[in-house]
Amino acid sequence: MSFLDRKSAQWSWDESTQNVMIEDNARYRLWAFIMIGVFSGVNMIRPLIDYVPSAMAVIITGIGVIAFLLSFLLFITNSVAREIKLETIEKAVYRKSSQGRSVNLKLSVIKYRQLAFDTDAQLADFTDFLRSKGIQVEEAGGKFTVPLNY
């Protein structure tokens, strides 16, 4: 069993503050990307310190820059907030597949929050709640990936 396995999101609604409370392990999943960012930063500096043939230096630095930029993009666009104000949720896109069930919430602060569920009933319960609060909920298409531009 991997430490990156998704824990099913447990959510609750706080009527007084109009917040959706989320309990999952999204914060722990960021450690893998932090490690990628650190190691790619080291790989960008290594050709400057050690003597490395120029072709190898270009490859190492190129891979390091790409990994660093992707990690930075992840930190900018993803949210691991445990409390989300209802008015900041603009849209929700859900996906059911053989690998799992997930909902991506598009927040008004240019961030996304992904929730994973173990059963169809949990997913239906959460999407029904969002619809009851007037939030647009869509099912993802067949080739759905990270929601960077919806």
Short mmCIF file of C-alpha atoms in Angstrom, two decimals:
data_model
loop_
_atom_site.label_atom_id
_atom_site.label_comp_id
_atom_site.label_asym_id
_atom_site.label_seq_id
_atom_site.Cartn_x
_atom_site.Cartn_y
_atom_site.Cartn_z
CA MET A 1 0.00 0.00 0.00
CA SER A 2 1.36 3.38 -0.99
CA PHE A 3 1.45 6.46 1.20
CA LEU A 4 -0.01 8.32 -1.80
CA ASP A 5 -3.29 6.38 -1.70
CA ARG A 6 -6.27 8.68 -1.53
CA LYS A 7 -8.27 8.75 1.66
CA SER A 8 -11.97 9.15 1.04
CA ALA A 9 -13.00 12.73 1.70
CA GLN A 10 -15.24 13.26 4.71
CA TRP A 11 -17.18 16.49 4.42
CA SER A 12 -19.66 18.41 6.51
CA TRP A 13 -21.64 21.61 6.15
CA ASP A 14 -21.49 24.43 8.69
CA GLU A 15 -24.67 26.47 8.29
CA SER A 16 -23.53 29.34 10.54
CA THR A 17 -20.33 30.13 8.61
CA GLN A 18 -21.51 28.81 5.21
CA ASN A 19 -18.35 26.69 4.97
CA VAL A 20 -17.84 23.21 3.60
CA MET A 21 -15.50 21.37 5.99
CA ILE A 22 -13.30 18.73 4.34
CA GLU A 23 -11.22 16.06 6.02
CA ASP A 24 -8.83 14.11 3.77
CA ASN A 25 -5.12 13.53 3.27
CA ALA A 26 -4.52 16.10 0.51
CA ARG A 27 -1.81 17.88 2.50
CA TYR A 28 0.27 14.73 2.79
CA ARG A 29 0.12 14.14 -0.96
CA LEU A 30 1.95 17.42 -1.51
CA TRP A 31 5.12 16.02 0.05
CA ALA A 32 5.85 14.00 -3.09
CA PHE A 33 5.73 17.17 -5.17
CA ILE A 34 7.84 19.07 -2.64
CA MET A 35 10.48 16.37 -2.95
CA ILE A 36 10.35 16.55 -6.75
CA GLY A 37 10.78 20.33 -6.55
CA VAL A 38 13.75 20.06 -4.18
CA PHE A 39 15.52 17.39 -6.22
CA SER A 40 14.90 19.23 -9.48
CA GLY A 41 16.36 22.38 -7.89
CA VAL A 42 19.46 20.42 -6.91
CA ASN A 43 19.70 19.04 -10.44
CA MET A 44 19.62 22.56 -11.87
CA ILE A 45 22.53 23.62 -9.65
CA ARG A 46 24.62 20.45 -9.97
CA PRO A 47 26.02 21.16 -13.48
CA LEU A 48 27.29 24.50 -12.18
CA ILE A 49 29.16 22.91 -9.27
CA ASP A 50 30.45 19.63 -10.69
CA TYR A 51 32.12 19.09 -13.99
CA VAL A 52 29.49 17.48 -16.17
CA PRO A 53 29.78 17.12 -19.95
CA SER A 54 27.78 19.82 -21.68
CA ALA A 55 25.18 17.50 -23.26
CA MET A 56 24.53 15.85 -19.91
CA ALA A 57 24.31 19.25 -18.21
CA VAL A 58 21.68 20.40 -20.72
CA ILE A 59 19.62 17.24 -20.18
CA ILE A 60 19.85 17.39 -16.38
CA THR A 61 19.06 21.11 -16.27
CA GLY A 62 16.20 20.74 -18.77
CA ILE A 63 14.56 17.97 -16.77
CA GLY A 64 15.13 19.93 -13.57
CA VAL A 65 13.55 23.10 -14.97
CA ILE A 66 10.51 21.23 -16.29
CA ALA A 67 9.97 19.38 -13.00
CA PHE A 68 10.44 22.58 -11.01
CA LEU A 69 7.95 24.51 -13.17
CA LEU A 70 5.35 21.73 -12.97
CA SER A 71 5.73 21.57 -9.19
CA PHE A 72 5.36 25.36 -9.00
CA LEU A 73 2.23 25.20 -11.19
CA LEU A 74 0.78 22.58 -8.86
CA PHE A 75 1.31 24.79 -5.81
CA ILE A 76 -0.24 27.81 -7.52
CA THR A 77 -3.36 26.10 -8.83
CA ASN A 78 -4.18 23.48 -6.18
CA SER A 79 -5.73 24.05 -2.81
CA VAL A 80 -5.56 21.84 0.27
CA ALA A 81 -7.86 24.02 2.35
CA ARG A 82 -9.95 22.20 4.91
CA GLU A 83 -12.62 24.91 5.00
CA ILE A 84 -14.06 26.30 1.78
CA LYS A 85 -16.57 29.12 1.75
CA LEU A 86 -19.58 28.22 -0.35
CA GLU A 87 -19.49 31.48 -2.31
CA THR A 88 -15.94 30.74 -3.52
CA ILE A 89 -17.02 27.54 -5.30
CA GLU A 90 -17.77 28.45 -8.91
CA LYS A 91 -18.17 25.04 -10.48
CA ALA A 92 -17.73 21.33 -9.80
CA VAL A 93 -16.67 18.62 -12.22
CA TYR A 94 -16.98 14.99 -11.15
CA ARG A 95 -15.60 11.83 -12.63
CA LYS A 96 -16.43 8.19 -12.02
CA SER A 97 -13.95 5.62 -13.25
CA SER A 98 -12.69 2.18 -12.39
CA GLN A 99 -9.80 3.79 -10.49
CA GLY A 100 -11.97 5.96 -8.29
CA ARG A 101 -14.46 8.76 -7.96
CA SER A 102 -13.41 12.37 -7.68
CA VAL A 103 -14.81 15.88 -7.69
CA ASN A 104 -12.79 18.90 -8.75
CA LEU A 105 -14.04 22.17 -7.31
CA LYS A 106 -13.12 25.31 -9.22
CA LEU A 107 -12.68 28.08 -6.67
CA SER A 108 -12.95 31.79 -7.42
CA VAL A 109 -9.40 32.40 -6.19
CA ILE A 110 -7.90 30.67 -9.27
CA LYS A 111 -7.42 27.44 -7.37
CA TYR A 112 -8.84 23.96 -7.57
CA ARG A 113 -9.65 21.50 -4.80
CA GLN A 114 -9.96 17.82 -5.55
CA LEU A 115 -11.95 15.43 -3.38
CA ALA A 116 -11.81 11.64 -3.71
CA PHE A 117 -14.64 9.33 -2.71
CA ASP A 118 -14.74 5.55 -2.26
CA THR A 119 -18.34 4.88 -3.27
CA ASP A 120 -20.83 6.20 -5.78
CA ALA A 121 -23.21 7.00 -2.92
CA GLN A 122 -20.67 9.36 -1.31
CA LEU A 123 -20.08 11.06 -4.66
CA ALA A 124 -23.81 11.40 -5.34
CA ASP A 125 -24.41 12.78 -1.84
CA PHE A 126 -21.78 15.51 -2.31
CA THR A 127 -22.86 16.46 -5.84
CA ASP A 128 -26.52 16.60 -4.75
CA PHE A 129 -25.50 18.92 -1.92
CA LEU A 130 -23.68 21.21 -4.38
CA ARG A 131 -26.66 21.27 -6.73
CA SER A 132 -28.99 22.11 -3.83
CA LYS A 133 -26.81 25.14 -3.06
CA GLY A 134 -27.01 26.36 -6.68
CA ILE A 135 -23.52 25.35 -7.81
CA GLN A 136 -23.10 24.10 -11.37
CA VAL A 137 -22.09 20.41 -11.40
CA GLU A 138 -20.90 18.64 -14.56
CA GLU A 139 -19.67 15.17 -15.39
CA ALA A 140 -16.19 15.06 -16.89
CA GLY A 141 -15.68 13.92 -20.44
CA GLY A 142 -13.79 10.81 -21.47
CA LYS A 143 -10.37 12.42 -21.76
CA PHE A 144 -10.52 14.42 -18.53
CA THR A 145 -7.21 15.32 -16.88
CA VAL A 146 -6.12 17.98 -14.42
CA PRO A 147 -8.64 20.85 -14.74
CA LEU A 148 -6.27 23.66 -15.63
CA ASN A 149 -8.49 25.52 -18.05
CA TYR A 150 -12.19 24.93 -17.45
#
